[in-house]
Amino acid sequence: MWWDPDTIDRAVTRQFVCSHLLPDEIERLDRPLGFGDGLTDGTYWEWIDEKARRIFLILVDLGVPDQIFGVIDDSWDDEDLPVAKDQVDRLALTAERDEKMERRFYQRQFYYLLRPLQKGDHKVYQDNEVVPLDVVEKKTLAAGQTNSHPVDKVILPNQPDMVMCRRRVPLACGFGQGYMSQEDFLYEVNNIRNVQNDHLVSYWASYVHQGYGYVLFTPATDSSLKSFLTTTPAWMKNLDKRKQRELVMNWIHCLVDTLCFLHNRGLSHGNIRPSTVLFSGENIYFSDFTIFNPEALTGAEKNSFDKEAYDYAAPEQWFRPNSGPPSPIHRRATLSMLAMAMMHAPTPHLNPQAADVFSLGCVILELLSFLLKKQGRPFAAYRAAKHKTPGRGGAVLDSSFHKNLGQVESWMTQLAKDASKKDDQVFRGVSPMLHVVERMLSLHPSERPAAHDVQARLYKILTDACGISEPHCVHQYGGWDFGIGSLKLDSPTLVRNNSNDTMSIATKRSSGSGASLDYKRMSGGSVNTRRTGSISTGSGSQPEPSPRDRTSKMPLHDLGSGLRAIQNLRIRDKVRPWQSPVHAGNEQLP
């Protein structure tokens, strides 16, 4: 039991006090106080009830409740707590001085002086104070991680129905070598305390105790989309099929809505991938993107190659800038070596929000694949299929989205065909949603839609095509000049071709060019991408770009050094099998 103020008030009644005293001691409760020379008409019971509830509980804890009378005669009350270690002997708890009893009193008194955490609190506890919380689960550390339980799950006594995730950070004390100073810890806490969203692991409270800083986040999630795609949990399998499908569509909308929330506040997540999309029961969340993220606290090797981060990253985050011919020793570099070089390439003008949109598009495509039972390893293997070359090997195949957009395109085509064969109305939203994802996965950041545009279009798809009348998250975070209720978009039109029973999309693209991607296999498993109308690789003169090309692309200095190679690539225009030709006004683009 945690002895917070409310619990103490409820527990210390006259009946409780009498239950710990002898009959003659009970009689003494109603006698006048033994001090004051008759100047006070209070009784011992009134003193306990009004001024010494905590002291009485401590004496009961130590097994000497009868000493309450002597303590009161010396005018001690709860306001005198905590009693300093060198002053405990003045309480005269035993007939002869007992240092062991005095130490016990000093230590136990803090269990009755609790300062419970409330939402939004930041408290600094003294080393001897007791922080009122219960640890319900400690995270098992992977091999090579040295920090002792930096992440666990806790419950507060004043929030018994809420499990929270606690993160621990060692603080620098004096000249010690800590993770951060207490001032820096408080600065980081103040930066994140107001970033609250129903589908984002969010700050709840924080405190400092015994040389460590602790941050509480809610909710404490159970699993990630990465594990979900590998093994479907039992609770999902037990749901009705229609409920499962609607739930997946709602998850997609919730994630887009949350990204909209972040981008409207001028923030970006920067780490969207299946392992950072989390679940607590049926609810879906983005992980926090703070310095207190578990990946940063569990001692993961900073210089190691993170294949998942590479696979779901936007192309501008990983393209390697031109830096002269490679060294002959490293010409047969592995994927890991190349990825590390690209990861550290400077991209000073990177648009992190556009990168978020690309990564979320990859996650949405994984969820749509799950909807059609084609998720996980088969999708990753399909993306990497063009890289399978004979010869000596062992290198990891490149299954990233940004290096295999041609394979991703054909995968989307197959998803649209599979969805067109389903009878459930929910599947009618798959093809128009794939059209939105196609734009989200645009090679150039400037051609990707903003998060609020994606949110608006997905809302229309869910309500009009899927028949979901009330999507889970419907918010307006700014940037819209219309309301959801009166939303009118050039939304994709579903067209069924009676001759071959395939699904296609007829729509207008509101911005960006109609150019698309074509991939050519090169030696070593690399990919060559070509753009029609851009700089020629031959010795001829450079053709003048069309007005449409000039207006649809960001200037080079806005795209960052990592994209200069992309801007010089050539792309052959083509129409995707599941997409009708793109129009601008009444004129069909070439």
Tab-separated table of C-alpha atoms in Angstrom, residues 167 199-202 221 262 269 271-273 275-278 285-290 293-295:
chain	number	residue	atom	x	y	z
A	167	ARG	CA	12.749	5.814	-19.505
A	199	HIS	CA	-1.890	8.227	-31.526
A	200	LEU	CA	1.586	9.316	-30.449
A	201	VAL	CA	3.509	7.915	-27.492
A	202	SER	CA	3.497	11.104	-25.433
A	221	THR	CA	2.719	-0.320	-25.946
A	262	LEU	CA	3.129	16.954	-36.135
A	269	HIS	CA	8.942	12.363	-36.943
A	271	ASN	CA	11.978	7.690	-38.096
A	272	ILE	CA	8.795	6.193	-39.559
A	273	ARG	CA	9.074	2.447	-40.140
A	275	SER	CA	9.284	-0.953	-35.678
A	276	THR	CA	8.253	2.601	-34.688
A	277	VAL	CA	4.562	2.021	-35.398
A	278	LEU	CA	3.309	0.546	-32.138
A	285	TYR	CA	0.595	4.760	-32.260
A	286	PHE	CA	3.728	6.387	-33.588
A	287	SER	CA	6.653	6.005	-31.224
A	288	ASP	CA	7.985	9.184	-29.693
A	289	PHE	CA	10.838	10.793	-31.613
A	290	THR	CA	12.606	12.306	-28.624
A	293	ASN	CA	13.492	7.093	-27.278
A	294	PRO	CA	14.322	3.512	-26.147
A	295	GLU	CA	16.698	2.982	-29.079
